[in-house]
Short mmCIF file of C-alpha atoms and ligand atoms in Angstrom, two decimals:
data_model
loop_
_atom_site.label_atom_id
_atom_site.label_comp_id
_atom_site.label_asym_id
_atom_site.label_seq_id
_atom_site.Cartn_x
_atom_site.Cartn_y
_atom_site.Cartn_z
CA MET B 1 -216.33 84.45 107.88
CA LEU B 2 -217.07 84.60 104.55
CA SER B 3 -220.54 83.52 103.25
CA ASN B 4 -221.32 81.20 101.11
CA ARG B 5 -222.32 83.54 98.26
CA GLN B 6 -219.10 85.35 98.90
CA LEU B 7 -217.08 82.05 98.78
CA HIS B 8 -218.98 81.25 95.52
CA LEU B 9 -217.99 84.73 94.00
CA GLN B 10 -214.42 84.27 95.29
CA TYR B 11 -213.62 80.77 94.27
CA LEU B 12 -215.77 79.75 91.19
CA ALA B 13 -215.17 80.98 87.87
CA PRO B 14 -218.05 83.54 86.68
CA THR B 15 -219.70 83.29 83.28
CA ASN B 16 -221.60 86.78 83.68
CA PRO B 17 -221.61 89.61 85.82
CA PHE B 18 -225.08 89.20 87.63
CA PRO B 19 -225.40 85.45 88.79
CA LEU B 20 -228.49 84.72 90.63
CA LEU B 21 -226.60 83.56 93.70
CA LEU B 22 -229.82 81.41 94.86
CA GLU B 23 -228.45 79.14 97.61
CA VAL B 24 -229.56 75.58 97.03
CA GLU B 25 -230.73 73.66 100.18
CA ARG B 26 -232.32 70.84 98.37
CA ALA B 27 -234.94 70.18 95.54
CA ASP B 28 -237.81 68.18 95.03
CA GLY B 29 -240.50 67.84 92.21
CA ILE B 30 -240.82 71.48 90.71
CA TYR B 31 -239.58 73.24 93.90
CA ILE B 32 -236.13 74.32 94.64
CA TYR B 33 -235.79 75.38 98.47
CA SER B 34 -233.41 77.91 99.69
CA LYS B 35 -232.77 78.31 103.42
CA GLU B 36 -235.49 81.40 103.15
CA LYS B 37 -238.02 80.37 100.45
CA LYS B 38 -239.40 77.57 98.05
CA TYR B 39 -239.36 78.54 94.44
CA TYR B 40 -241.13 77.43 91.66
CA ASP B 41 -238.53 75.94 89.11
CA LEU B 42 -239.99 77.28 85.34
CA ILE B 43 -236.96 76.46 83.70
CA SER B 44 -235.82 72.63 84.83
CA GLY B 45 -231.95 73.85 84.77
CA ILE B 46 -232.48 74.64 81.21
CA SER B 47 -234.20 71.56 80.09
CA VAL B 48 -232.57 69.20 82.17
CA SER B 49 -234.90 68.12 85.11
CA ASN B 50 -237.97 67.03 82.63
CA LEU B 51 -238.85 64.64 85.76
CA GLY B 52 -238.65 67.41 88.24
CA HIS B 53 -236.09 66.94 91.12
CA ASN B 54 -235.21 64.05 93.36
CA ASN B 55 -237.36 61.30 91.11
CA LYS B 56 -237.15 58.23 92.98
CA ALA B 57 -236.88 56.02 90.21
CA VAL B 58 -233.83 57.88 88.97
CA ILE B 59 -232.23 57.95 92.45
CA SER B 60 -232.65 54.57 93.17
CA ALA B 61 -231.19 53.62 89.89
CA ILE B 62 -228.03 55.69 90.80
CA LYS B 63 -227.61 53.75 94.05
CA GLU B 64 -228.15 50.45 92.42
CA GLN B 65 -225.28 51.25 90.09
CA LEU B 66 -223.20 52.88 92.90
CA ASP B 67 -223.03 49.33 94.56
CA GLU B 68 -222.08 47.77 91.10
CA HIS B 69 -219.18 50.01 89.75
CA MET B 70 -218.29 53.51 88.80
CA HIS B 71 -215.76 54.43 86.08
CA VAL B 72 -214.15 51.77 84.82
CA MET B 73 -212.42 52.43 81.15
CA VAL B 74 -212.63 54.76 78.56
CA TYR B 75 -215.88 54.73 76.63
CA GLY B 76 -216.21 51.88 73.94
CA GLU B 77 -213.81 49.43 75.60
CA PHE B 78 -215.21 47.37 78.26
CA VAL B 79 -219.13 46.05 78.10
CA GLN B 80 -221.23 47.99 80.65
CA LYS B 81 -224.31 46.96 81.55
CA PRO B 82 -225.96 50.74 82.00
CA GLN B 83 -224.48 51.76 78.60
CA ILE B 84 -225.88 48.67 76.48
CA ASN B 85 -229.52 49.12 78.42
CA TYR B 86 -229.47 52.52 77.57
CA ALA B 87 -228.70 52.37 74.40
CA ASN B 88 -230.95 49.69 73.74
CA LEU B 89 -233.76 51.45 75.07
CA LEU B 90 -233.03 54.41 73.53
CA VAL B 91 -232.86 52.97 69.85
CA SER B 92 -235.81 50.54 70.54
CA ASN B 93 -237.34 54.36 70.64
CA LEU B 94 -236.31 55.75 67.70
CA PRO B 95 -236.81 54.91 63.67
CA GLN B 96 -234.50 52.30 62.39
CA SER B 97 -231.70 54.02 60.85
CA LEU B 98 -230.78 55.74 64.26
CA ASN B 99 -229.34 52.28 65.89
CA SER B 100 -225.72 53.30 67.01
CA VAL B 101 -225.25 55.64 70.14
CA TYR B 102 -222.13 57.22 70.45
CA PHE B 103 -222.45 58.37 74.54
CA VAL B 104 -220.51 61.31 75.51
CA ASN B 105 -220.73 64.03 78.07
CA SER B 106 -222.84 66.95 77.04
CA GLY B 107 -224.76 68.78 74.32
CA ALA B 108 -221.13 70.37 73.15
CA GLU B 109 -219.59 67.05 72.83
CA ALA B 110 -222.24 65.56 70.86
CA THR B 111 -222.11 68.36 68.43
CA GLU B 112 -218.29 68.14 68.14
CA GLY B 113 -218.38 64.41 67.76
CA ALA B 114 -221.19 64.73 65.13
CA LEU B 115 -219.31 67.76 63.01
CA LYS B 116 -216.51 65.34 62.76
CA LEU B 117 -218.35 62.37 61.95
CA ALA B 118 -220.05 64.08 58.90
CA ARG B 119 -216.67 65.74 57.27
CA LYS B 120 -214.67 62.48 57.59
CA ALA B 121 -217.77 60.47 56.03
CA SER B 122 -218.55 63.24 53.08
CA GLY B 123 -215.01 64.24 52.59
CA ARG B 124 -216.44 67.69 52.68
CA SER B 125 -215.82 70.41 54.87
CA GLU B 126 -218.58 73.02 54.85
CA ILE B 127 -221.31 72.95 57.31
CA ALA B 128 -224.52 74.77 56.85
CA TYR B 129 -226.03 76.14 60.19
CA PHE B 130 -228.49 78.63 60.92
CA ARG B 131 -228.94 82.28 62.19
CA HIS B 132 -229.79 82.21 65.99
CA SER B 133 -228.70 78.36 66.82
CA TYR B 134 -226.57 77.29 69.60
CA HIS B 135 -225.50 73.84 69.48
CA GLY B 136 -222.63 74.73 72.33
CA SER B 137 -219.49 76.48 73.63
CA THR B 138 -216.67 74.63 72.36
CA ALA B 139 -214.57 75.84 69.23
CA GLY B 140 -216.19 73.45 66.72
CA ALA B 141 -219.86 73.95 68.08
CA LEU B 142 -219.25 77.68 68.46
CA SER B 143 -218.45 77.94 64.57
CA VAL B 144 -221.70 77.10 63.83
CA MET B 145 -223.18 79.12 66.15
CA GLY B 146 -225.56 81.61 64.39
CA ASP B 147 -224.74 84.72 66.62
CA GLU B 148 -221.75 87.13 65.92
CA HIS B 149 -221.92 88.71 69.26
CA TYR B 150 -220.78 85.36 71.15
CA LYS B 151 -218.33 84.22 68.18
CA SER B 152 -216.48 87.29 67.29
CA ALA B 153 -214.12 87.46 70.35
CA PHE B 154 -212.87 83.91 69.68
CA ARG B 155 -212.19 83.89 66.02
CA PRO B 156 -210.78 82.49 64.02
CA LEU B 157 -213.15 79.15 64.49
CA ILE B 158 -213.09 76.55 62.13
CA PRO B 159 -213.54 78.07 58.51
CA GLY B 160 -216.00 77.56 55.48
CA ASN B 161 -219.08 76.97 57.37
CA ARG B 162 -222.32 78.83 55.94
CA MET B 163 -225.08 80.37 58.08
CA LEU B 164 -228.36 80.23 56.83
CA GLU B 165 -231.68 81.95 57.67
CA TYR B 166 -233.71 79.41 59.76
CA ASN B 167 -237.67 78.43 58.75
CA ASP B 168 -236.47 80.40 55.50
CA ILE B 169 -237.29 77.98 52.38
CA ASN B 170 -235.53 80.08 49.84
CA GLU B 171 -232.23 79.44 51.63
CA VAL B 172 -232.42 75.55 51.07
CA SER B 173 -230.92 75.56 47.87
CA LYS B 174 -227.75 76.85 49.49
CA ILE B 175 -227.39 73.43 50.31
CA SER B 176 -224.97 72.02 47.67
CA SER B 177 -222.77 69.19 46.98
CA ASN B 178 -219.75 70.83 48.79
CA THR B 179 -221.81 70.61 51.99
CA ALA B 180 -220.94 67.99 54.46
CA ALA B 181 -223.66 68.47 56.74
CA VAL B 182 -226.89 70.91 58.02
CA ILE B 183 -226.96 71.12 61.67
CA MET B 184 -230.05 72.39 62.87
CA GLU B 185 -232.43 72.56 65.93
CA THR B 186 -235.87 70.63 65.15
CA VAL B 187 -237.15 73.72 67.52
CA GLN B 188 -234.78 76.58 68.08
CA ALA B 189 -234.67 77.20 71.49
CA GLU B 190 -232.37 80.32 72.40
CA SER B 191 -233.92 82.55 69.55
CA GLY B 192 -236.74 82.67 71.72
CA VAL B 193 -238.45 79.51 70.51
CA THR B 194 -238.88 79.36 66.92
CA VAL B 195 -240.85 76.27 65.87
CA PRO B 196 -240.26 75.96 61.62
CA ASP B 197 -242.84 75.13 59.02
CA VAL B 198 -243.20 71.37 58.25
CA ASP B 199 -242.57 72.32 54.71
CA PHE B 200 -239.30 73.97 55.72
CA VAL B 201 -238.27 70.89 57.60
CA GLN B 202 -238.93 68.68 54.99
CA SER B 203 -237.21 70.48 52.21
CA ILE B 204 -234.22 70.58 54.14
CA ARG B 205 -234.40 66.57 54.20
CA LYS B 206 -235.03 66.58 50.55
CA ARG B 207 -232.19 68.99 49.50
CA CYS B 208 -229.78 66.74 51.86
CA ASP B 209 -230.89 63.65 50.12
CA GLU B 210 -230.54 65.34 46.68
CA THR B 211 -226.61 66.80 47.82
CA GLY B 212 -225.49 63.65 49.82
CA THR B 213 -225.73 65.91 52.62
CA LEU B 214 -226.08 64.81 56.12
CA LEU B 215 -228.55 66.28 58.19
CA ILE B 216 -227.52 66.36 61.84
CA LEU B 217 -230.57 67.56 64.20
CA ASP B 218 -229.99 69.04 67.60
CA GLU B 219 -232.66 67.90 69.94
CA ILE B 220 -230.61 68.54 73.25
CA GLN B 221 -232.88 70.99 74.39
CA CYS B 222 -236.41 70.21 72.58
CA GLY B 223 -235.85 66.46 72.62
CA MET B 224 -236.72 63.85 75.55
CA GLY B 225 -240.41 64.96 75.42
CA ARG B 226 -240.30 68.27 75.84
CA SER B 227 -242.12 69.04 72.49
CA GLY B 228 -244.68 66.98 72.93
CA GLY B 229 -243.36 63.98 71.36
CA LEU B 230 -240.98 61.68 72.52
CA PHE B 231 -238.47 63.22 69.84
CA ALA B 232 -239.09 66.70 68.07
CA PHE B 233 -238.32 65.37 64.45
CA GLU B 234 -241.60 63.09 64.94
CA HIS B 235 -243.89 66.51 64.42
CA PHE B 236 -242.01 67.05 61.13
CA GLY B 237 -242.50 63.45 59.20
CA ILE B 238 -238.62 63.35 58.59
CA VAL B 239 -235.74 61.22 60.43
CA PRO B 240 -232.37 62.78 60.66
CA ASP B 241 -228.73 61.14 59.66
CA ILE B 242 -227.30 62.13 62.91
CA LEU B 243 -229.58 63.10 66.17
CA LEU B 244 -227.80 64.82 69.18
CA LEU B 245 -229.09 64.49 72.65
CA ALA B 246 -227.80 65.88 75.95
CA LYS B 247 -229.20 67.86 79.03
CA ALA B 248 -232.41 65.43 79.85
CA LEU B 249 -231.07 62.54 78.67
CA GLY B 250 -228.80 62.00 81.67
CA GLY B 251 -231.62 61.99 84.01
CA GLY B 252 -230.25 65.01 86.17
CA LEU B 253 -226.39 63.94 85.61
CA PRO B 254 -223.90 64.76 82.52
CA LEU B 255 -224.12 62.82 79.67
CA GLY B 256 -224.80 63.29 76.00
CA ALA B 257 -224.99 61.32 72.78
CA PHE B 258 -225.03 61.43 68.89
CA ILE B 259 -227.09 58.86 67.15
CA CYS B 260 -226.95 57.61 63.59
CA ASP B 261 -226.87 54.30 61.63
CA ARG B 262 -223.95 51.62 62.39
CA ASN B 263 -222.46 52.03 58.85
CA LEU B 264 -222.28 55.87 59.10
CA MET B 265 -220.69 55.47 62.86
CA SER B 266 -218.29 53.27 62.18
CA GLN B 267 -216.05 55.99 60.12
CA LEU B 268 -215.05 56.95 63.81
CA SER B 269 -213.39 53.62 64.26
CA ASN B 270 -211.21 53.25 61.36
CA ASN B 271 -208.85 55.24 59.21
CA PRO B 272 -207.84 56.51 61.85
CA MET B 273 -209.29 54.03 64.44
CA LEU B 274 -210.17 56.11 67.71
CA GLY B 275 -211.38 59.01 65.57
CA HIS B 276 -213.25 60.55 68.80
CA ILE B 277 -212.11 59.50 72.06
CA THR B 278 -213.57 60.77 75.61
CA THR B 279 -212.43 59.07 78.93
CA PHE B 280 -216.01 59.36 80.80
CA GLY B 281 -218.19 59.68 77.70
CA GLY B 282 -221.32 56.90 79.09
CA ASN B 283 -220.35 57.09 82.56
CA PRO B 284 -222.48 54.11 83.97
CA ILE B 285 -224.01 55.89 86.90
CA CYS B 286 -224.95 58.56 84.44
CA CYS B 287 -226.34 56.09 81.69
CA ALA B 288 -228.08 54.16 84.59
CA ALA B 289 -229.74 57.51 85.89
CA GLY B 290 -230.57 58.55 81.97
CA ALA B 291 -232.03 55.23 81.31
CA ALA B 292 -234.25 55.47 84.23
CA ALA B 293 -235.54 58.74 83.60
CA PHE B 294 -236.34 58.06 80.25
CA LYS B 295 -237.89 54.53 81.10
CA GLU B 296 -240.29 56.57 83.40
CA LEU B 297 -240.97 59.41 80.92
CA ILE B 298 -241.85 56.31 78.10
CA GLU B 299 -244.15 54.56 80.88
CA ARG B 300 -245.86 57.40 82.22
CA ARG B 301 -246.41 58.58 78.79
CA LEU B 302 -245.41 62.49 80.14
CA HIS B 303 -244.94 63.69 76.67
CA GLU B 304 -248.60 62.97 75.59
CA ASP B 305 -249.52 65.95 78.09
CA VAL B 306 -247.34 68.19 77.48
CA GLU B 307 -249.00 69.91 74.76
CA ARG B 308 -252.10 70.19 77.00
CA LYS B 309 -250.21 71.43 79.70
CA SER B 310 -248.07 74.07 77.50
CA LYS B 311 -251.58 75.20 76.14
CA LEU B 312 -252.72 75.88 79.83
CA ILE B 313 -249.62 77.95 80.45
CA CYS B 314 -249.88 80.16 77.41
CA ASP B 315 -253.54 80.71 77.73
CA SER B 316 -253.36 81.93 81.31
CA LEU B 317 -250.59 84.28 80.91
CA ARG B 318 -251.45 86.01 77.58
CA SER B 319 -252.10 89.69 78.56
CA HIS B 320 -252.16 93.04 77.29
CA HIS B 321 -248.17 93.62 78.61
CA ILE B 322 -247.33 90.09 76.68
CA LYS B 323 -246.06 90.97 72.89
CA SER B 324 -246.41 87.40 71.69
CA VAL B 325 -246.02 84.01 72.94
CA HIS B 326 -243.70 81.34 71.07
CA ALA B 327 -244.25 77.69 72.31
CA LYS B 328 -243.65 74.17 71.32
CA GLY B 329 -244.67 71.80 73.99
CA LEU B 330 -243.04 73.31 77.63
CA LEU B 331 -240.52 75.23 75.63
CA ILE B 332 -241.95 78.60 76.23
CA ALA B 333 -241.16 82.34 75.20
CA ILE B 334 -243.36 84.88 76.80
CA GLU B 335 -242.04 88.11 74.63
CA PHE B 336 -242.04 91.43 76.38
CA GLU B 337 -241.77 95.09 74.36
CA ASP B 338 -238.09 94.85 75.26
CA PHE B 339 -235.19 93.74 77.63
CA GLU B 340 -235.62 96.37 80.36
CA THR B 341 -239.47 94.90 80.51
CA ASN B 342 -238.63 91.22 80.51
CA LYS B 343 -235.90 91.75 82.96
CA LYS B 344 -238.10 93.68 85.44
CA VAL B 345 -240.64 90.58 84.81
CA ILE B 346 -238.15 88.05 85.36
CA ASP B 347 -236.40 89.77 88.54
CA ALA B 348 -239.87 90.69 90.02
CA CYS B 349 -241.15 86.76 89.27
CA PHE B 350 -237.86 85.61 91.38
CA GLU B 351 -238.80 87.96 94.35
CA ASN B 352 -241.94 86.27 94.34
CA GLY B 353 -240.67 82.73 93.97
CA VAL B 354 -240.69 81.57 90.83
CA ILE B 355 -237.72 80.83 88.66
CA THR B 356 -237.55 81.88 85.00
CA ASP B 357 -234.88 83.42 82.84
CA TRP B 358 -234.43 85.09 79.14
CA PHE B 359 -233.21 83.68 76.18
CA LEU B 360 -229.58 83.61 75.32
CA PHE B 361 -230.27 85.47 71.72
CA ASN B 362 -233.71 87.12 72.84
CA ASN B 363 -233.52 89.03 75.79
CA ARG B 364 -236.76 90.28 75.42
CA SER B 365 -238.39 87.04 75.85
CA MET B 366 -238.79 85.01 79.11
CA ARG B 367 -238.27 81.32 79.30
CA ILE B 368 -240.72 79.08 80.81
CA ALA B 369 -239.75 75.55 80.43
CA PRO B 370 -240.97 73.94 83.66
CA PRO B 371 -240.66 70.02 84.20
CA LEU B 372 -242.91 67.92 82.39
CA ILE B 373 -244.33 66.62 85.82
CA ILE B 374 -245.84 69.76 86.88
CA GLU B 375 -249.52 69.31 87.66
CA ASP B 376 -252.51 71.51 86.83
CA GLU B 377 -252.62 73.05 90.51
CA GLU B 378 -249.03 74.20 90.07
CA ILE B 379 -249.51 75.57 86.63
CA GLU B 380 -252.39 77.64 87.87
CA ALA B 381 -250.47 78.87 91.15
CA CYS B 382 -247.62 79.76 89.28
CA CYS B 383 -249.40 81.59 86.35
CA LYS B 384 -251.06 83.59 89.18
CA VAL B 385 -247.57 84.78 90.91
CA ILE B 386 -246.32 85.42 87.25
CA GLU B 387 -249.31 87.46 86.56
CA SER B 388 -249.41 89.41 89.38
CA SER B 389 -245.67 89.90 88.93
CA ILE B 390 -246.01 91.18 85.33
CA SER B 391 -248.69 93.79 87.23
CA GLU B 392 -246.10 94.79 90.19
CA ALA B 393 -243.32 95.27 87.82
CA LEU B 394 -245.39 97.18 85.02
CA ASP B 395 -248.48 98.97 86.17
C1 PLP K 1 -229.88 73.21 71.42
C2 PLP K 1 -228.63 72.91 72.51
N1 PLP K 1 -227.57 72.13 71.58
C3 PLP K 1 -226.76 72.13 72.77
C4 PLP K 1 -226.09 72.50 73.73
C5 PLP K 1 -225.13 72.57 74.17
O1 PLP K 1 -225.08 71.60 75.62
P1 PLP K 1 -224.07 71.49 76.69
O2 PLP K 1 -224.10 72.79 77.46
O3 PLP K 1 -224.22 70.24 77.29
O4 PLP K 1 -222.65 71.46 75.93
C6 PLP K 1 -227.36 73.16 74.20
C7 PLP K 1 -227.30 74.21 75.86
O5 PLP K 1 -227.80 74.88 75.89
C8 PLP K 1 -228.63 73.40 73.55
O6 PLP K 1 -229.65 74.31 73.83
#
């Protein structure tokens, strides 16, 4: 009889030749359990499980909604309580101009919807994006990905876009009256956590206003409390025209959203009407789970303790083996000399029961992005494991 690992390799589409193949039995809090071992989950399913696993409020919201109804109609036609509750909750915690929520299924779909909206509203086609940015793997999102290695096999992509250097103020003038939108991660994640200067972000906002360009901020990874603000743009004193959310938005279930002013959003409902269609967008179970998770984040003010926890981790990990540390809240990159060193450390951490990862565009850096609920004692314990894994791998 084939083992589960063998069945996985036989029947599931592979994404890379070296999957981790951790056989999950269950997950709770910041821990994932296999039959043999308990692991610290320090990557939160890539910034999804901000409340940890098996959160009681999220699970009971899911169960309650299951008893009411699951999918009933494509997005936008029927009035569904979980959608209106969650949209209302999000809008009440956002600036006034971000008042209309288009729920979709994923981050990539939020990107696609926002790019279509910007092109239609402006009548322009050029999208400005940044080196090392990641906005999803679908064709439109791939067209604004800032890394040629992952794009080139799929060309031709959507033409006429323009790549700029992130956090380089000299690039801002390249945004012109031909530019429909600038799409930018408020904090760039897959570059190995790049935090832009306030001046840079503000000058992007100013230039967009001057040229009639829409500013799309992608907070799919850095939003929902992870940066230490409820939303990362709060750190920069600006408001985007369109905000992209996903990952933690669904409380562990698939949900994305693009959010903007309702006048702008109305572009997708006329000429042509049904300008964006999604069957499962805003699925009631996902919205119920997401709303419960967001409510818990706000009520427990978890984001307000994120910077302190981040500092605890960063301070305890600095050592002679580490080249640099880049962090915004609980999105942390520990940079080693090269990929081989990083890989040795990540493998040793995994062996010793701590799940970390590298970054898509930066394989020298180790990702640490734990659930926001991580306690100080847990930080201390898993940092000890990481330190000993570093020594084991490199000394
Ligand atoms: C910043 C950012 N944008 C967009 C996406 C795409 O989200 P999804 O995988 O849900 O399509 C990701 C996923 O990693 C992301 O990190």
